[in-house]
Amino acid sequence: MSMEPAYLPDPGEWTCGRCGGPLVQSKVEVTYLGSVFAVILPACPACGLTMVPKSLAEGKMAEVEALLEDK
Amino acid sequence: MDQSELRDWEARCIQEEPPACRAACPLHVDVRAFMEAMAAGKTAAARKVLERTMPLPGVLGRICDHPCEAACVRWDMGGALAVGALERFCVENAQAGPKPLVLPAKGKRAAVLGAGLAALTVAWDLARKGYGVAVHFREDAPGGWLCGLPESLLPPEVLAAEVAVLARMGVAFAAGQALSRDFLASARSDCDAVFVEYGAGAAPDRACGLCPASRADVDPVTLAMAEPGPFFGGWPGPDGAFSPMSCAADGRRAASGMDRAMSGASLTAARDKEGACPTRLVVRTTGVPAVPRTVPADPRTGFSPAEAAAEASRCLSCECLECVKVCAYLERYQGYPKTYARRFYNNAAIVKGHHQANRMINSCSLCGLCTEVCPESFSMADLCLTARRDMVERGRMPPSAFEFALTDMAESDSEACALAMPAPGAETCGNLFFPGCQLAGASPDTVGMVYAHLRDTLPGGVGIRLGCCGVPGRWAGREDLFAASMARFRADWERLGRPRVVAACATCLKTLVEAAPDIPAVSLWRVLAGETGLPEGAARAAAEKRTLAVHDPCASRHDPQSQAAVRDLLFRLGVTVLEPPLTGRFTECCGYGGLMWNADPDMAKTVAGRRAGSAPGDYAVSCAMCRDMLWRAGNRAVHLLDLIFPGKGALPGPEVSAPAGLSARRRNRAALRRDILAAVFGRKEEAMEERDGPVVDISPEVLALLEERRILDVDVRAVVARAEVTGERFLDKATGRYLAAARRGNVTFWVLYESRDGAFTVHDSYCHRMDVPGASQGPDARTDQRGEDHP
């Protein structure tokens, strides 16, 4: 199960809506059904908010979810 | 499912049973494959088919007396295929294949007395199996009665060529032998098995020679008189003539017995499929046009290549596939129930790896049409339900497969939507109107009108129960949820004085009848047609005479009385009813049943599209989900209740008003409960959805996308509410739009929205199930009513 490591935000000038700070590509560990994957996602280092872009949610993430459900 | 259960399932699908021709052939020549190759002009490939099963194919292909023709299913539709003539054409026009493969020598020897077709067949079969074979005969050359056939039928060089093949396979030929009793005795002591052909050692007073005079003298299964032989065969028919197929069949059966005897196996076990045998294959030929036999332009030379292909193309390629023909789902997976049972079994056996059949198991509509058309009543519904329950029990059910539907079911049964009330002003009721959760969601106003009509017309008082019958739980393999829902229903029913249930939904009715046979239940249609009559204002409009195709919900398949009532009501409404090709007992599912719609939305669309496409007109339906599915598939389906209770419906009429979407249905159910309580029982309740977060504006286009993604407006509102309270959201400075997330149950919902003067406009929403730290904050108690989803 391979997951591309880094995902950028979908088009836009994205900032943290809470502190106004810039987003930084940060490593997070996403989990589903007991499997853990390290991915790099846009996040606000100050507030800890992580963004899952639509292109990722409906693309690779949906694909991997389906694979894990049938594993 | 264990191995023996699998075999039981497999045995009930007859698709792999042999066609009648192959079953009638004592050698089980694959006539269907032969005809397919011949029809394509592939004579060499056709010869290969013959060579797979026929001994001495060059000989037998020319003289086969084709018992298969008498069994041909084409018989009454232009005449049986000319199998014999085509075999002859094939072996005359295609090169013989290479020498048959011979297994490594087994170190055992068999003696064959006689050299006719039965004897040569024994030699052929045993040599292939690796036995040393010697053929002993009195004449100068092998062939026996074959040598007496006209040259035009069997040229001597053809026989000689096949004898040469036998020799290359290792068969020894001993000519000029005096086949006496002593010879037989020494052969029996020298060899491991002996075959005696009819006529071997013949004397003037004993034409049969060393062989018993009649087939009746030997065991019909082993062709021996005693174990372990000798084995006999090659008797002539009652008219004294030799049937080539009968002789070859004797040879094959005797060789099988000799092989068993020499390898120490049982002489009798599992031999029921040898020789001509019956078949369970059923081939329905309704609508197959008669095509007469092809007659060769020149009878002396027989078929030309074009004539042979034309004749072969008359073959019906007999197979069953009755279920696959009527089911897009069964067709999709390119097999048939027997192979599907095996796939499901293998799927359950996987410990580590990809469960490839999960989606297939979960997307059958469970509609039961396959069982109706199957000659053996194979039930894919039972097979799939068994597999689903098994997956749930073993914790292998994919969490997303049915989650949306189960959440919807829980919502229907929740405090906000469910209701169980007696007749107004009473403690109990004689009748309990049960509209079902989908009608309540799709047409709450109509439910109110039906309830009023029933109260006005039915004696004994009419109560109402809103909620679910629990069938989504059963469909999802969650018998626990089904049982809990049914228990709630039963408790309500007991409390309301054990009334008769009047069900508007065919699935609710079927579910009740099956799971709670002691609860009296009847369809709304029978009550309207047989007891109350139509209300004032029903659209029995001569002015808008309609012709509609009636679509029976699949759950009504075995409820002909309700189906008749629906037609009766349509008739009284002035509707001219058309019947689609598959109707009544054979009706098709709309794509919603069995939660196909949940587990495989694309499959459901295909199924709905097919049903919509086969309609002889717009449908009249008696199920809210059927209307929803067929309408979305392009048929302007109208619900029978919308004809009976037109209400204040917006023009231009019910056919063109879009069915309520997922979000609207959820809202409608809660509103219906409130409205009934207020209007009928004088109880006012606060609207619960006001606690579901801020009002958001979602355009119809965006809402349609959300519904495709199974995202509800309450999900969106919860996300926006959370973002507005916590400030946790991202901002796109280019557009001023926010992107925020909230975890609800097992799903994280993301919403792209903008906020202007306290109003929120939703531009997009998507979701995922993976848990992402920093993006999967749990539900906020103040904004979330959804709670824990069912796994």
mmCIF file of C-alpha atoms in Angstrom, chain B residues 156-302:
data_model
loop_
_atom_site.group_PDB
_atom_site.id
_atom_site.type_symbol
_atom_site.label_atom_id
_atom_site.label_comp_id
_atom_site.label_asym_id
_atom_site.label_seq_id
_atom_site.Cartn_x
_atom_site.Cartn_y
_atom_site.Cartn_z
ATOM 1 C CA PRO B 156 -9.206 -48.264 -46.112
ATOM 2 C CA GLU B 157 -6.293 -45.821 -45.943
ATOM 3 C CA VAL B 158 -8.110 -43.848 -43.240
ATOM 4 C CA LEU B 159 -8.448 -46.969 -41.102
ATOM 5 C CA ALA B 160 -4.840 -47.880 -41.843
ATOM 6 C CA ALA B 161 -3.707 -44.418 -40.786
ATOM 7 C CA GLU B 162 -5.482 -44.680 -37.418
ATOM 8 C CA VAL B 163 -4.032 -48.176 -36.885
ATOM 9 C CA ALA B 164 -0.619 -46.656 -37.604
ATOM 10 C CA VAL B 165 -1.295 -44.014 -34.939
ATOM 11 C CA LEU B 166 -2.143 -46.808 -32.497
ATOM 12 C CA ALA B 167 1.134 -48.515 -33.350
ATOM 13 C CA ARG B 168 3.008 -45.244 -32.747
ATOM 14 C CA MET B 169 1.273 -45.063 -29.376
ATOM 15 C CA GLY B 170 2.887 -48.417 -28.582
ATOM 16 C CA VAL B 171 0.045 -50.817 -29.370
ATOM 17 C CA ALA B 172 1.249 -54.188 -30.708
ATOM 18 C CA PHE B 173 -0.847 -55.935 -33.367
ATOM 19 C CA ALA B 174 -0.739 -59.723 -33.649
ATOM 20 C CA ALA B 175 -2.532 -60.947 -36.794
ATOM 21 C CA GLY B 176 -3.557 -64.501 -37.685
ATOM 22 C CA GLN B 177 -4.143 -65.624 -34.115
ATOM 23 C CA ALA B 178 -6.422 -68.544 -33.384
ATOM 24 C CA LEU B 179 -8.439 -67.083 -30.532
ATOM 25 C CA SER B 180 -9.355 -70.184 -28.604
ATOM 26 C CA ARG B 181 -10.377 -70.750 -24.988
ATOM 27 C CA ASP B 182 -6.815 -71.771 -24.273
ATOM 28 C CA PHE B 183 -5.546 -68.577 -25.848
ATOM 29 C CA LEU B 184 -7.859 -66.599 -23.585
ATOM 30 C CA ALA B 185 -6.745 -68.576 -20.534
ATOM 31 C CA SER B 186 -3.089 -67.925 -21.248
ATOM 32 C CA ALA B 187 -3.769 -64.253 -22.000
ATOM 33 C CA ARG B 188 -5.487 -63.981 -18.606
ATOM 34 C CA SER B 189 -2.539 -65.521 -16.828
ATOM 35 C CA ASP B 190 0.085 -63.558 -18.812
ATOM 36 C CA CYS B 191 -1.558 -60.122 -18.744
ATOM 37 C CA ASP B 192 -2.973 -57.823 -16.095
ATOM 38 C CA ALA B 193 -6.297 -57.349 -17.881
ATOM 39 C CA VAL B 194 -8.057 -58.841 -20.877
ATOM 40 C CA PHE B 195 -10.729 -57.564 -23.256
ATOM 41 C CA VAL B 196 -12.719 -59.896 -25.467
ATOM 42 C CA GLU B 197 -14.627 -58.334 -28.332
ATOM 43 C CA TYR B 198 -17.866 -59.768 -29.640
ATOM 44 C CA GLY B 199 -16.908 -62.224 -32.411
ATOM 45 C CA ALA B 200 -13.351 -62.852 -31.202
ATOM 46 C CA GLY B 201 -12.813 -66.601 -31.549
ATOM 47 C CA ALA B 202 -16.085 -66.971 -33.468
ATOM 48 C CA ALA B 203 -17.059 -70.390 -34.713
ATOM 49 C CA PRO B 204 -19.781 -71.281 -37.240
ATOM 50 C CA ASP B 205 -22.090 -72.281 -34.426
ATOM 51 C CA ARG B 206 -21.103 -69.432 -32.148
ATOM 52 C CA ALA B 207 -20.930 -66.003 -33.824
ATOM 53 C CA CYS B 208 -20.148 -64.276 -30.537
ATOM 54 C CA GLY B 209 -17.013 -66.361 -30.056
ATOM 55 C CA LEU B 210 -15.455 -66.064 -26.608
ATOM 56 C CA CYS B 211 -17.702 -63.154 -25.745
ATOM 57 C CA PRO B 212 -21.128 -63.662 -24.132
ATOM 58 C CA ALA B 213 -23.837 -63.575 -26.781
ATOM 59 C CA SER B 214 -25.668 -60.606 -25.342
ATOM 60 C CA ARG B 215 -24.950 -57.451 -23.412
ATOM 61 C CA ALA B 216 -27.559 -58.731 -20.941
ATOM 62 C CA ASP B 217 -25.098 -61.432 -19.905
ATOM 63 C CA VAL B 218 -22.598 -59.001 -18.415
ATOM 64 C CA ASP B 219 -22.709 -56.381 -15.692
ATOM 65 C CA PRO B 220 -23.973 -53.222 -17.422
ATOM 66 C CA VAL B 221 -21.578 -50.978 -15.489
ATOM 67 C CA THR B 222 -18.354 -52.986 -15.716
ATOM 68 C CA LEU B 223 -19.043 -55.053 -18.867
ATOM 69 C CA ALA B 224 -17.495 -58.005 -17.001
ATOM 70 C CA MET B 225 -19.141 -61.213 -15.852
ATOM 71 C CA ALA B 226 -16.981 -61.431 -12.760
ATOM 72 C CA GLU B 227 -14.289 -59.383 -11.126
ATOM 73 C CA PRO B 228 -11.603 -58.789 -12.276
ATOM 74 C CA GLY B 229 -12.646 -59.610 -15.808
ATOM 75 C CA PRO B 230 -12.254 -60.370 -18.593
ATOM 76 C CA PHE B 231 -14.157 -57.419 -19.975
ATOM 77 C CA PHE B 232 -16.424 -57.642 -22.984
ATOM 78 C CA GLY B 233 -17.969 -55.361 -25.591
ATOM 79 C CA GLY B 234 -18.801 -54.642 -29.216
ATOM 80 C CA TRP B 235 -22.159 -56.373 -29.479
ATOM 81 C CA PRO B 236 -24.315 -55.746 -32.553
ATOM 82 C CA GLY B 237 -27.743 -54.198 -32.220
ATOM 83 C CA PRO B 238 -30.985 -56.204 -32.266
ATOM 84 C CA ASP B 239 -30.980 -55.973 -36.081
ATOM 85 C CA GLY B 240 -27.539 -57.569 -36.210
ATOM 86 C CA ALA B 241 -25.875 -54.344 -37.371
ATOM 87 C CA PHE B 242 -23.021 -52.754 -35.483
ATOM 88 C CA SER B 243 -23.553 -49.235 -34.163
ATOM 89 C CA PRO B 244 -20.223 -47.405 -34.281
ATOM 90 C CA MET B 245 -21.051 -45.280 -31.246
ATOM 91 C CA SER B 246 -22.291 -48.266 -29.276
ATOM 92 C CA CYS B 247 -19.095 -50.198 -30.053
ATOM 93 C CA ALA B 248 -16.851 -47.244 -29.205
ATOM 94 C CA ALA B 249 -18.828 -46.705 -25.992
ATOM 95 C CA ASP B 250 -18.367 -50.372 -25.048
ATOM 96 C CA GLY B 251 -14.655 -50.060 -25.685
ATOM 97 C CA ARG B 252 -14.400 -46.927 -23.566
ATOM 98 C CA ARG B 253 -16.363 -48.470 -20.688
ATOM 99 C CA ALA B 254 -14.360 -51.705 -20.819
ATOM 100 C CA ALA B 255 -11.067 -49.782 -20.918
ATOM 101 C CA SER B 256 -12.179 -47.768 -17.893
ATOM 102 C CA GLY B 257 -12.916 -51.008 -16.022
ATOM 103 C CA MET B 258 -9.588 -52.510 -17.031
ATOM 104 C CA ASP B 259 -7.763 -49.369 -15.912
ATOM 105 C CA ARG B 260 -9.585 -49.565 -12.570
ATOM 106 C CA ALA B 261 -8.824 -53.271 -12.230
ATOM 107 C CA MET B 262 -5.136 -52.816 -13.068
ATOM 108 C CA SER B 263 -4.713 -49.857 -10.706
ATOM 109 C CA GLY B 264 -6.591 -51.520 -7.852
ATOM 110 C CA ALA B 265 -9.468 -49.045 -7.862
ATOM 111 C CA SER B 266 -13.147 -49.823 -7.380
ATOM 112 C CA LEU B 267 -14.737 -51.232 -10.505
ATOM 113 C CA THR B 268 -18.060 -49.575 -9.782
ATOM 114 C CA ALA B 269 -17.558 -46.340 -7.829
ATOM 115 C CA ALA B 270 -18.568 -43.022 -9.422
ATOM 116 C CA ARG B 271 -19.324 -44.348 -12.880
ATOM 117 C CA ASP B 272 -22.785 -42.842 -13.281
ATOM 118 C CA LYS B 273 -21.526 -40.187 -15.719
ATOM 119 C CA GLU B 274 -20.010 -42.771 -18.121
ATOM 120 C CA GLY B 275 -21.876 -43.375 -21.337
ATOM 121 C CA ALA B 276 -25.037 -41.565 -22.384
ATOM 122 C CA CYS B 277 -26.556 -39.954 -19.321
ATOM 123 C CA PRO B 278 -29.320 -37.542 -18.434
ATOM 124 C CA THR B 279 -28.613 -33.835 -18.015
ATOM 125 C CA ARG B 280 -30.268 -31.286 -15.757
ATOM 126 C CA LEU B 281 -29.520 -28.436 -18.138
ATOM 127 C CA VAL B 282 -32.644 -26.470 -18.994
ATOM 128 C CA VAL B 283 -32.654 -24.397 -22.163
ATOM 129 C CA ARG B 284 -35.595 -22.064 -22.620
ATOM 130 C CA THR B 285 -36.265 -21.579 -26.324
ATOM 131 C CA THR B 286 -39.159 -19.149 -26.197
ATOM 132 C CA GLY B 287 -38.794 -16.764 -29.100
ATOM 133 C CA VAL B 288 -36.098 -18.770 -30.863
ATOM 134 C CA PRO B 289 -37.038 -18.770 -34.554
ATOM 135 C CA ALA B 290 -37.087 -22.023 -36.486
ATOM 136 C CA VAL B 291 -34.255 -22.374 -38.983
ATOM 137 C CA PRO B 292 -34.431 -25.339 -41.336
ATOM 138 C CA ARG B 293 -31.559 -27.757 -41.768
ATOM 139 C CA THR B 294 -29.010 -26.815 -44.395
ATOM 140 C CA VAL B 295 -29.293 -29.126 -47.373
ATOM 141 C CA PRO B 296 -26.101 -29.677 -49.389
ATOM 142 C CA ALA B 297 -26.469 -28.386 -52.942
ATOM 143 C CA ASP B 298 -24.738 -31.548 -54.117
ATOM 144 C CA PRO B 299 -25.833 -34.496 -51.978
ATOM 145 C CA ARG B 300 -23.055 -36.687 -53.376
ATOM 146 C CA THR B 301 -20.212 -34.476 -52.177
ATOM 147 C CA GLY B 302 -21.949 -33.353 -48.975
#
